[in-house]
XYZ file of C-alpha atoms in Angstrom:
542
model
C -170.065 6.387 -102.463
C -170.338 3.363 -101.173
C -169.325 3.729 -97.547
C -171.450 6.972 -97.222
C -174.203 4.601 -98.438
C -173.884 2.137 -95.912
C -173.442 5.037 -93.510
C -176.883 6.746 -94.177
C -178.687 3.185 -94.743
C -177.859 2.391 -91.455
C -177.773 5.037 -89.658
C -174.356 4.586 -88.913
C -174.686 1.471 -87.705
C -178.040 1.231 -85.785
C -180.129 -0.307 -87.827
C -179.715 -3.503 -90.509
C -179.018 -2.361 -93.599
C -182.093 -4.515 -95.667
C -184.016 -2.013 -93.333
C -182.308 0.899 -94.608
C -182.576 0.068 -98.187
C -186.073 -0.705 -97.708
C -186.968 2.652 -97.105
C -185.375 3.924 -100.421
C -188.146 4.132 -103.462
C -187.526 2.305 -106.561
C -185.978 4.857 -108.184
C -183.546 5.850 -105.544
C -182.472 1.930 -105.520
C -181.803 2.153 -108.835
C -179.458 4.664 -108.287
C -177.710 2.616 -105.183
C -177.196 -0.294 -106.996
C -175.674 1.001 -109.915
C -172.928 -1.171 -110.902
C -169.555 -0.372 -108.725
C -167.658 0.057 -112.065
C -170.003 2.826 -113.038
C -171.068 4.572 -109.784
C -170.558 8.126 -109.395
C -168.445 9.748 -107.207
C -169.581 11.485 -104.084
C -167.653 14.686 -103.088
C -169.540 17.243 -100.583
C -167.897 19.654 -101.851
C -169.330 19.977 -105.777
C -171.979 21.269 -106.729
C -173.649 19.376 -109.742
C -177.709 19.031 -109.896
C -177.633 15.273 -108.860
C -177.396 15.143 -104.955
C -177.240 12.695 -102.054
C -179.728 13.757 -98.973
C -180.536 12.630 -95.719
C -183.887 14.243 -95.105
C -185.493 14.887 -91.580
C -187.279 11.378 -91.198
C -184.274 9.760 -91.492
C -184.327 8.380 -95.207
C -181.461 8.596 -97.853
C -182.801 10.257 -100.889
C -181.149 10.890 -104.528
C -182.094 14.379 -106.076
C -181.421 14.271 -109.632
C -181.238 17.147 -112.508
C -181.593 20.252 -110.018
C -184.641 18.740 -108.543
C -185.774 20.688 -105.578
C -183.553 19.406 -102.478
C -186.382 19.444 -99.280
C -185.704 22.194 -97.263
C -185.235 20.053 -93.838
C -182.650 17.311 -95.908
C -179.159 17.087 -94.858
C -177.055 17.540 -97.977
C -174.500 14.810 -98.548
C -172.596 15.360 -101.590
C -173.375 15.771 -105.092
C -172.703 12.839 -107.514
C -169.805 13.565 -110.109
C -168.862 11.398 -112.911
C -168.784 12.200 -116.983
C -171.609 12.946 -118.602
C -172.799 9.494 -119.940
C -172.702 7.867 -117.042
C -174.826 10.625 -114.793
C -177.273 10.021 -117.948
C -177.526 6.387 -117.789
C -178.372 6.792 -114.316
C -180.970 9.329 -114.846
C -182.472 7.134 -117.435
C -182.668 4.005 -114.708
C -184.188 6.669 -112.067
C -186.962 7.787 -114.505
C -187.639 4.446 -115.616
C -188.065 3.182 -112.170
C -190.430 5.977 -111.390
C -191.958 5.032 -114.728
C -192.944 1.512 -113.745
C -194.234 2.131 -109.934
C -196.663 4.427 -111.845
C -197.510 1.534 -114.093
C -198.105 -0.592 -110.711
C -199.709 1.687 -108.726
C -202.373 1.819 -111.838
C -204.033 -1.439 -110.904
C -204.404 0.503 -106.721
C -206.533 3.336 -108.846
C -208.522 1.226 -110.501
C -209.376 -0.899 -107.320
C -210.095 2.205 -105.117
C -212.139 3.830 -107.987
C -214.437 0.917 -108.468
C -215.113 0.896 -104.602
C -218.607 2.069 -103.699
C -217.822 5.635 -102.457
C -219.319 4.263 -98.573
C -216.483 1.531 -98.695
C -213.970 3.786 -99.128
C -215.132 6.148 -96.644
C -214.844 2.971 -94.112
C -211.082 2.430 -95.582
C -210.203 5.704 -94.373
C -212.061 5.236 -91.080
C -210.684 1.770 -90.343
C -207.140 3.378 -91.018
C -207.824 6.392 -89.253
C -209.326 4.452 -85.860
C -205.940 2.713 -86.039
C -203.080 5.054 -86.032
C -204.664 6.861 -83.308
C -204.679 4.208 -80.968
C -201.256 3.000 -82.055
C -197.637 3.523 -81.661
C -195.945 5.825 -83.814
C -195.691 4.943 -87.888
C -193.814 6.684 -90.566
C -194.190 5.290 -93.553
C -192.917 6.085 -97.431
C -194.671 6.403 -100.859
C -192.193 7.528 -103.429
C -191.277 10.489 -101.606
C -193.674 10.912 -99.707
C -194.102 10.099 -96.116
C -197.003 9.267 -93.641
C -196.651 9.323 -90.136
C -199.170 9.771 -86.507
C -195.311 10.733 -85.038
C -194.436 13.782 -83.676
C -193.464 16.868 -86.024
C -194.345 14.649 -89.333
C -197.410 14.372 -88.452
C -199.804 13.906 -91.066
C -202.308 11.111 -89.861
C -204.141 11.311 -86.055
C -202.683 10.207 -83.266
C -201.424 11.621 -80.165
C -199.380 14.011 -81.681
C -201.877 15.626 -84.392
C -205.714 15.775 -83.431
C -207.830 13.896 -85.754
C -209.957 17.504 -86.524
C -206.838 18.990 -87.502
C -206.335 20.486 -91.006
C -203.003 18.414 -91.030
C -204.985 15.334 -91.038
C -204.781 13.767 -94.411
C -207.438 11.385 -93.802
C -209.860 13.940 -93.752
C -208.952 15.555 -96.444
C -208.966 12.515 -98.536
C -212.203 12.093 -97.167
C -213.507 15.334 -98.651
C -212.381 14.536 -102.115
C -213.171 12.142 -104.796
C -210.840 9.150 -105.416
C -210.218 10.220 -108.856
C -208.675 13.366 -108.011
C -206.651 11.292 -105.338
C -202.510 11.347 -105.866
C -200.626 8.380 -106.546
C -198.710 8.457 -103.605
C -202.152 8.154 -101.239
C -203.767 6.090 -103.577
C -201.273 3.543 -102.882
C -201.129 4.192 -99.043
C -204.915 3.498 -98.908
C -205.277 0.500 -100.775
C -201.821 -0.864 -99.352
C -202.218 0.092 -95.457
C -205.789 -1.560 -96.151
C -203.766 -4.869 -97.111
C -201.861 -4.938 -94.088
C -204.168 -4.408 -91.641
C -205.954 -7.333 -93.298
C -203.857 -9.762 -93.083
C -203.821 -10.129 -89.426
C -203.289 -7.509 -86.502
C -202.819 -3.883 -86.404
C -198.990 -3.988 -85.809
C -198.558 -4.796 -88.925
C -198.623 -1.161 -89.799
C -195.486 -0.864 -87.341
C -193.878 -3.928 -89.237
C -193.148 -1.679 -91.980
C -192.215 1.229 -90.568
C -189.594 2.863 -91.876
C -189.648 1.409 -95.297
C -191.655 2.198 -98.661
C -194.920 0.428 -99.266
C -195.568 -0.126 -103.048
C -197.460 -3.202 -104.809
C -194.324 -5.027 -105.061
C -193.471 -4.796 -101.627
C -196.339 -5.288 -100.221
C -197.124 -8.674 -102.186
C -193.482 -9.357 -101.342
C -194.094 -8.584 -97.507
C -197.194 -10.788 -97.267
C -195.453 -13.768 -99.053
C -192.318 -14.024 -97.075
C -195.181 -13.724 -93.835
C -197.144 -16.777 -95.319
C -193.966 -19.045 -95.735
C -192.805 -17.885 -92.397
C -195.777 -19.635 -90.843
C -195.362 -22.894 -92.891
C -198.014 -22.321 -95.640
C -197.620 -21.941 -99.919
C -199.312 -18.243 -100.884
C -202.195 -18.443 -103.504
C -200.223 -18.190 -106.909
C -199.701 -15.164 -108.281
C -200.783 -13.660 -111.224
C -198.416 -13.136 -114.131
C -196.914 -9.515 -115.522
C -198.966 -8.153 -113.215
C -200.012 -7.378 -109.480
C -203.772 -7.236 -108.989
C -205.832 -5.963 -106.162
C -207.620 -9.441 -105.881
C -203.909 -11.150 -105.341
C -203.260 -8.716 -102.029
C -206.285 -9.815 -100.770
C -205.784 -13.511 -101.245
C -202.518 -13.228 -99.853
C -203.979 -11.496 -96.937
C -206.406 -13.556 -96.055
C -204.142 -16.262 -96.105
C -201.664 -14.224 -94.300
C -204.207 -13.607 -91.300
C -206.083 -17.637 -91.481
C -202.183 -18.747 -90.699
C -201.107 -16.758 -88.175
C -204.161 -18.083 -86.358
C -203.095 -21.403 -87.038
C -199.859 -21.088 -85.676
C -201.089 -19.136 -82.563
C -203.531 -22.056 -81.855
C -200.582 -24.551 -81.999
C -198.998 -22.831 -79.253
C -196.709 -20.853 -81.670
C -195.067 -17.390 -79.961
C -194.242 -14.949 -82.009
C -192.044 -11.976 -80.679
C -190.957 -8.585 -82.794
C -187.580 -7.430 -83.075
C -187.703 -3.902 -82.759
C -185.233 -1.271 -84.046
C -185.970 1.928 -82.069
C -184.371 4.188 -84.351
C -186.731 3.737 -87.213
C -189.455 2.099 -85.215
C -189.519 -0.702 -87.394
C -190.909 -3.901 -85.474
C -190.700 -7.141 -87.680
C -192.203 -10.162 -86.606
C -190.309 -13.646 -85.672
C -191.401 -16.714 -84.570
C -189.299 -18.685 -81.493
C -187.729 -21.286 -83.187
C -188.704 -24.188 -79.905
C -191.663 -23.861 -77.590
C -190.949 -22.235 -74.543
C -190.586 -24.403 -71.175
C -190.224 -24.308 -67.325
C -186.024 -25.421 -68.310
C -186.050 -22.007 -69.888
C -186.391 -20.421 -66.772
C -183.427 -18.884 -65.392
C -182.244 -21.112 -63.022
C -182.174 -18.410 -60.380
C -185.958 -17.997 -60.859
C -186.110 -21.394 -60.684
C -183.802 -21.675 -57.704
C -186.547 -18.836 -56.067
C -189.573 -21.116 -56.741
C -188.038 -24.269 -55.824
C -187.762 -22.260 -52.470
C -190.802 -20.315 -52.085
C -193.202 -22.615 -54.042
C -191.609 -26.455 -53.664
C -190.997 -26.352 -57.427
C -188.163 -28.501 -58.373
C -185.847 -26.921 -60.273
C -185.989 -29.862 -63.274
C -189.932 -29.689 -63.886
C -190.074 -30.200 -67.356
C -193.606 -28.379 -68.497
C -194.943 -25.474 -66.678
C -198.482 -27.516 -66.444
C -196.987 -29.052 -63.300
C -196.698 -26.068 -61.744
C -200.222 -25.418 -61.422
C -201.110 -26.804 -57.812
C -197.602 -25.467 -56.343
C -198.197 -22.054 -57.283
C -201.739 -22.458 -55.990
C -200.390 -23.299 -52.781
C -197.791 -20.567 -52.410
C -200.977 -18.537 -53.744
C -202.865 -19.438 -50.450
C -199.441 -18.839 -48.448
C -198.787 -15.663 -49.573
C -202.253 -14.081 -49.183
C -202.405 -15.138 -45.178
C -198.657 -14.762 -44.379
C -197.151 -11.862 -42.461
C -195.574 -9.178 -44.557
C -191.360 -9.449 -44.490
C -190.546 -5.464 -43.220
C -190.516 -3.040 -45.764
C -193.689 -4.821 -47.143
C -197.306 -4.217 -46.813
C -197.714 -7.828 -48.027
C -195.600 -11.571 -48.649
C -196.499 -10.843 -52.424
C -195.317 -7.889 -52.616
C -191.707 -9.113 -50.997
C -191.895 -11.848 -53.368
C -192.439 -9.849 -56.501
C -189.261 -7.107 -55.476
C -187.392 -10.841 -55.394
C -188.313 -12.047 -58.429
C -186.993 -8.855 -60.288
C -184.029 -8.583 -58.031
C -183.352 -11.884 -58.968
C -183.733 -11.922 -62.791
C -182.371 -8.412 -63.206
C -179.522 -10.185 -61.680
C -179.377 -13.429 -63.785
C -180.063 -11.721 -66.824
C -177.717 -9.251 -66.877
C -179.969 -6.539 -66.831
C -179.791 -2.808 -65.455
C -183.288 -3.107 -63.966
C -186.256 -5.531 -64.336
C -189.777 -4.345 -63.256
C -193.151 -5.755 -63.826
C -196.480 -3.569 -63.748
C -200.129 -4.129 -63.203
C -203.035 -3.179 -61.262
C -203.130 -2.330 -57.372
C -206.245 -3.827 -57.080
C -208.443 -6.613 -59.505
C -212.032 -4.635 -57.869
C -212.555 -1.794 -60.404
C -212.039 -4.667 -63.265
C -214.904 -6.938 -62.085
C -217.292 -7.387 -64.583
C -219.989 -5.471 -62.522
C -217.680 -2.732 -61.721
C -217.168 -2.767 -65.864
C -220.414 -2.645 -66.663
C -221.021 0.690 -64.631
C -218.188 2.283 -66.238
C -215.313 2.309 -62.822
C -212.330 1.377 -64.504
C -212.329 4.238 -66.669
C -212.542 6.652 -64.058
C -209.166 4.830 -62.479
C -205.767 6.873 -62.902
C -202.363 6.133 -62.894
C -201.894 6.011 -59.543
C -204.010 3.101 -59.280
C -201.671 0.789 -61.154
C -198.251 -0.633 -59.668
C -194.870 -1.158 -61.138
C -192.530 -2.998 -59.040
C -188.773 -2.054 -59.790
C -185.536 -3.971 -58.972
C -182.446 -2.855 -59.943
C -179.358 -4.567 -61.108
C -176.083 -4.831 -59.069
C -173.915 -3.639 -61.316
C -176.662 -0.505 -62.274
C -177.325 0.268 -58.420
C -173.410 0.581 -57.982
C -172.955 2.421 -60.428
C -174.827 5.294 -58.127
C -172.694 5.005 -56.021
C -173.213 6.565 -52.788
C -175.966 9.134 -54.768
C -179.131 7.232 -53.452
C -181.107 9.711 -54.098
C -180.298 9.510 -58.042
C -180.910 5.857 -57.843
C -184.381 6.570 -56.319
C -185.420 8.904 -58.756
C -184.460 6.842 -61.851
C -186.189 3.851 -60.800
C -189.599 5.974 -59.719
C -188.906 7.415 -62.984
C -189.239 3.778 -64.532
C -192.095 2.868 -62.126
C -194.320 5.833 -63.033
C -193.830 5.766 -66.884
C -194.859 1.557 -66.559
C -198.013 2.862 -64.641
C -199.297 4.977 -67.100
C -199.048 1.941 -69.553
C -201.392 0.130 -67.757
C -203.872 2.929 -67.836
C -203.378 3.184 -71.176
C -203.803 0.202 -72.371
C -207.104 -1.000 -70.211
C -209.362 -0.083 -72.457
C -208.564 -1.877 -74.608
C -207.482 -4.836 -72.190
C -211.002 -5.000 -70.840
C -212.802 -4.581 -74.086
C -214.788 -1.453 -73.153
C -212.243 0.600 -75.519
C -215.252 1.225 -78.055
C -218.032 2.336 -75.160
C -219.585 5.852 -76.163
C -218.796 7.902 -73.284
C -215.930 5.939 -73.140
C -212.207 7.443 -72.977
C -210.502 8.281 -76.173
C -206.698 8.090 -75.014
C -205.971 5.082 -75.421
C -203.505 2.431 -76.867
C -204.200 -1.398 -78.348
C -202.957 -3.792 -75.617
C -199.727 -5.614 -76.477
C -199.998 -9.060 -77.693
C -195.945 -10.142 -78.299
C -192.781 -9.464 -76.737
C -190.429 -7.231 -77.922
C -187.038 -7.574 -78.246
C -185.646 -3.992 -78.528
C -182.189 -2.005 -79.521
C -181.329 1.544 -79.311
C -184.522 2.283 -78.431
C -182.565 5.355 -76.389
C -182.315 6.652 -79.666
C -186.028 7.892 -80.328
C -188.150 6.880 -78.258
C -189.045 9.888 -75.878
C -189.236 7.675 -72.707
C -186.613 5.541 -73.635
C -183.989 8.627 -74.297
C -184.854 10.207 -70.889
C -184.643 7.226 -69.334
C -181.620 6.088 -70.966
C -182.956 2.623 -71.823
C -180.935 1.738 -74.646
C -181.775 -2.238 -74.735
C -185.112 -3.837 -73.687
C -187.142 -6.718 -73.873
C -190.931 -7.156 -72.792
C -193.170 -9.604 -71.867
C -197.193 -8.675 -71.745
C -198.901 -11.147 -69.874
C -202.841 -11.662 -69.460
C -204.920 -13.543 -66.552
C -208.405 -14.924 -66.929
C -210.597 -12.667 -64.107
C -214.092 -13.251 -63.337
C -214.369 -15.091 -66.355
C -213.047 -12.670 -68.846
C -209.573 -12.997 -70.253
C -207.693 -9.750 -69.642
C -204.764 -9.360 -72.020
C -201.513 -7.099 -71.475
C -203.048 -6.548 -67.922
C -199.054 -7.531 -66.785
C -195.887 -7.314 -67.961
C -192.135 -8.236 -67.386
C -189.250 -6.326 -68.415
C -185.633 -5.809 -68.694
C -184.065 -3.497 -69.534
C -179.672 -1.975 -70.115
C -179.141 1.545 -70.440
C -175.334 0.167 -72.017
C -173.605 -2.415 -72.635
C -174.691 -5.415 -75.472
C -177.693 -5.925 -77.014
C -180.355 -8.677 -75.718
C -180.501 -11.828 -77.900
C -182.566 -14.064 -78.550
C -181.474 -16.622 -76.114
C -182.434 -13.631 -73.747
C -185.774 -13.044 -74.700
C -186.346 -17.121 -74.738
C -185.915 -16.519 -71.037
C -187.751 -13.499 -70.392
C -190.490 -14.818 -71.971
C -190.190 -18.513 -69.887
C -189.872 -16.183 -67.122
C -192.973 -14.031 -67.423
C -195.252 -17.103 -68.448
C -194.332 -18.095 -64.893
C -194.807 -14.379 -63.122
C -198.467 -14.610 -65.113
C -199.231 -18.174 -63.399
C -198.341 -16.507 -60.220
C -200.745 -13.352 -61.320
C -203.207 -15.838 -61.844
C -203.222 -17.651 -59.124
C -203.280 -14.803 -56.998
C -206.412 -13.267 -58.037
C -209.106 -15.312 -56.667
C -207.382 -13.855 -53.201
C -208.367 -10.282 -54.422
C -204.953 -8.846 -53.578
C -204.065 -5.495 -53.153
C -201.007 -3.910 -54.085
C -199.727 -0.935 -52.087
C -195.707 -0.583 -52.282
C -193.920 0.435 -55.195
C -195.035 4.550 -55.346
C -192.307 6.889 -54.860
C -192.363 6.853 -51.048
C -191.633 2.888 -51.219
C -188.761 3.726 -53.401
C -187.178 5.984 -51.125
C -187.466 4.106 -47.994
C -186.687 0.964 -49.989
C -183.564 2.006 -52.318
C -183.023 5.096 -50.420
C-alpha cells in the first residue's frame, strides 16, 4: 500500500507529499500511518467493505465498513488483511473521528455565544472574500469547500453569490445551533485565518484539512517563521481565545517583518492550488540583477554594472527617464520606451532561461489620476486599455520554427490574458474596489511573487497556454500621490523543461524592483503605451 500511497498523496509526483497528507482528515491518517508491520494489503481487485479512493477534488480517502464510496471517487483497491488487524484499524479511524468531534466542541461553543449580528458579519467577511479571490478548496472531515469551478459551494466567479449552491447563505438562514460540525469548524477556522494577516491566507491552505489542531499548528509555525515566540498555549485543550491570540500575533509580525524590508514570496503548487508562504532568506540587491539586465542599464542608463544598492540608481534612471520620453522611436516602435521594454524581456527571457518573459500595465497613467478617480473613469476602462509587452525566448521562438504565425498567436495569446489582469485587479489597485456603483468583477491585487510549478496542470489559462513553470513579480508606483499596488508586473514563464528555483525568483524579483524604478520614473512624463496589441505582434514576431 505504500507506493499507491505515495502515488495518490502526490499526485504522482506533482505535489510534496506533507501537502498531500495534509489534505487527509484525522481519521484517514490514522489509517496511513498504520504501522508497516500491520498495514493492510491493497489489491484492486477484492472486494472487502474497507476501500482506498481518490475522489474528484483530488484527495485520497479511506472508506471503511461498506461506507458509502462518493459517486465521483476513483476506486483504488480495497484493503485486505485478517480480521483483527482490519479491526484495530477501524477502532483507530473511529477514534480519530471521535476526538476531532471532541475539538471541534470548543468551535460550537465559540460560534454559539456570538451575538447572532457577529456571526452574520463572519459569514459576510468570508463571503466578500472568496469572491474576489483565486480559487480555494478546502477540507472538513469529508467535506469540502471551494469558490472553484464544478465544486462550487461558496461565491465566486464560478457560482453566483444568489445561488441556492451558496452555502453561505444558507448558513445564513439558519441558526448556529442547528449548524454541522463540518461548517461550524470552517466558520470559526476560515475566520482565524483571515485574521491573522491577509486574505491569501485562505489560498495557503488550500488543498489541505482545516481542524483546531491544524489551524493552531498553521499559525504557530507562521509566528516562528517571522522570528517571534506564540502566546503559550493552553493545556489539554484548544480554545477559541488561543486562535485569536495566535492570530493577532500572527498578523502584528508579519507587519513587522514587512516594515524591515522583509519579502516574502509563495511557492505555489498549481495542481492543488496550494500557495505557502516563504520568506527570502537575504535582502534583495542591484548584484541580484542578472547581469544581462545589468549589462542593458549600464548601456542605456550609465549604471555600472557593480552598484551595490538599488538607491543609487535613482538619478540614472531619472535621466534615461527624461531620454526616453523626448527620443525618437527605434522602427517598429511608437516610442524609445517601448523599444526598451521589448529589450528588457528579450533580454531576461534570455538570461533566465525562460520560454517568454512579459510585463503588463496600463497604456496610459490619465484615467488613474486622482480626478479622473474621483468621477468614476477607470472603471469604465477595458482590456484593451492595458498593455502587455511579450518577448520570447530563443530557444521557445525556434522551436516554431518557420510557423510564425503560431509563434504570433501564442504570444498575443499571453499578451491578452496579462491584460485582462490588469483590469481585473484595478479596483482594487486604486482603492475604489468598494464604490457603490462600482464594478463587482473583480480580484484583490497581488502583493508577493509567486514562484509556480505545474501550474499547466489546472489552471485554465495556464493549461491552454501551456505554462507549466512561472514566476511573478507585481510591482506598484506611487502616482499623483497615491501608491498604486500590482499596477505592474514581471514574469517568466517555461512551458517544459525544470522547475524555477529559488535562486530564480531572487532574480526575478531584483529584476522587477528595477523595471518598477523605471515605471516610476517614467510617469511624471505621462507616457503612453501603444505597441504590444495583436497587430504589433504580427508585424513584430511575424
Amino acid at each position: 500500500m505504500d507506493q499507491a500511497l505515495k502515488t495518490l498523496l502526490t499526485l504522482d509526483g506533482h505535489i510534496p507529499e506533507t501537502i498531500g497528507r495534509a489534505a487527509l482528515s484525522s481519521a484517514d491518517r490514522s489509517v496511513a500511518d498504520t504501522p508497516v508491520e500491520q498495514r493492510a494489503l491493497l489489491d484492486p481487485a477484492a472486494s472487502t467493505p474497507d476501500v482506498l479512493v481518490l475522489d474528484a477534488t483530488g484527495r485520497t480517502r479511506f472508506v471503511l465498513a461498506g461506507a458509502d464510496i462518493p459517486a465521483d471517487a476513483l476506486l483504488v483497491g480495497s484493503l485486505v488483511a485478517d480480521r483483527e488487524l482490519i479491526h484495530r484499524i477501524s477502532r483507530r479511524y473511529e477514534s480519530a473521528r471521535a476526538a476531532d468531534e471532541s475539538a471541534s466542541a470548543e468551535m460550537r461553543r465559540w460560534l454559539r455565544e456570538l451575538p447572532r449580528e457577529d456571526v452574520q458579519d463572519l459569514l459576510d467577511r468570508l463571503a466578500y472574500v472568496v469572491q474576489h479571490m483565486a480559487p480555494v478548496l478546502l477540507y472538513v472531515g469529508d467535506r469540502h469547500y471551494s469558490n472553484f469551478g464544478q465544486f462550487s459551494n461558496l461565491p465566486g466567479r464560478s457560482l453566483n453569490a444568489s445561488d441556492d449552491r451558496n452555502l453561505l447563505n444558507r448558513l445564513a438562514a439558519t441558526d448556529v445551533t442547528e449548524w454541522s460540525t463540518e461548517d461550524t469548524c470552517f466558520v470559526a477556522l476560515t475566520h482565524f485565518l483571515l485574521r491573522s494577516g491577509i486574505q491569501a491566507r485562505l489560498e495557503e491552505v488550500n488543498g489541505t484539512q482545516l481542524s483546531p489542531v491544524g489551524v493552531m499548528d498553521f499559525l504557530t509555525d507562521r509566528i516562528r517563521n517571522y522570528g517571534a515566540q506564540p502566546p503559550p498555549s493552553p493545556q489539554n485543550s484548544i480554545t477559541a481565545s488561543h486562535l485569536a491570540a495566535l492570530a493577532d500575533t500572527c498578523a502584528r509580525e508579519r507587519r513587522a517583518q514587512l516594515a524591515n524590508g522583509a519579502v516574502f514570496y509563495r511557492l505555489i503548487h498549481g495542481v492543488n492550488l496550494n500557495k505557502s508562504e516563504h520568506l527570502l532568506p537575504q535582502a534583495v540587491t542591484y548584484a541580484d540583477v542578472p547581469l544581462a539586465i545589468r549589462t542593458l542599464f549600464a548601456q542605456t542608463a550609465g549604471i555600472p554594472a557593480d552598484t551595490p544598492a538599488f538607491d543609487d540608481t535613482g538619478p540614472a534612471l531619472d535621466r534615461l527617464a527624461g531620454a526616453l520620453h523626448t527620443s525618437p522611436a527605434p522602427a517598429g516602435f511608437h516610442t524609445a520606451y517601448e523599444a526598451l521594454l521589448t529589450r528588457f524581456m528579450t533580454t531576461l527571457a534570455q538570461a533566465s532561461g525562460s520560454d517568454a518573459a512579459m510585463g503588463r500595465g496600463p497604456r496610459s497613467l490619465a484615467p488613474l489620476h486622482p480626478d479622473n478617480v474621483e468621477n468614476g473613469a477607470p472603471l469604465q476602462l477595458r482590456t484593451n486599455d492595458f498593455f502587455c509587452c511579450v518577448a520570447p525566448g530563443e530557444g521557445f521562438a525556434r522551436h516554431f520554427a518557420d510557423d510564425r504565425a503560431t509563434l504570433v498567436k501564442t504570444l498575443s495569446a499571453y499578451s491578452a490574458r496579462m491584460r485582462f489582469n490588469t483590469w481585473h485587479y484595478l479596483p482594487h489597485t486604486l482603492n475604489v474596489h468598494e464604490r457603490r456603483p462600482g464594478r463587482d468583477d473583480w480580484f484583490f491585487a497581488p502583493s508577493m511573487p509567486d514562484l509556480t510549478h505545474w501550474s499547466d496542470q489546472h489552471h485554465t489559462g495556464h493549461v491552454t497556454f501551456g505554462v507549466r513553470f512561472a514566476i511573478r513579480v507585481p510591482l506598484g508606483i506611487e502616482y499623483a500621490g497615491r501608491y498604486l499596488p500590482g499596477l505592474y508586473d514581471l514574469r517568466l514563464m517555461r512551458a517544459r523543461g525544470e522547475q524555477y528555483t529559488v535562486a530564480d525568483l531572487r532574480a526575478t524579483v531584483a529584476a522587477g524592483r528595477l523595471l518598477g524604478a523605471l515605471h516610476q520614473a517614467m510617469s511624471p512624463y505621462g507616457p503612453t503605451v501603444r505597441d504590444f496589441d495583436n497587430g504589433w505582434f504580427r508585424t513584430f514576431y511575424g
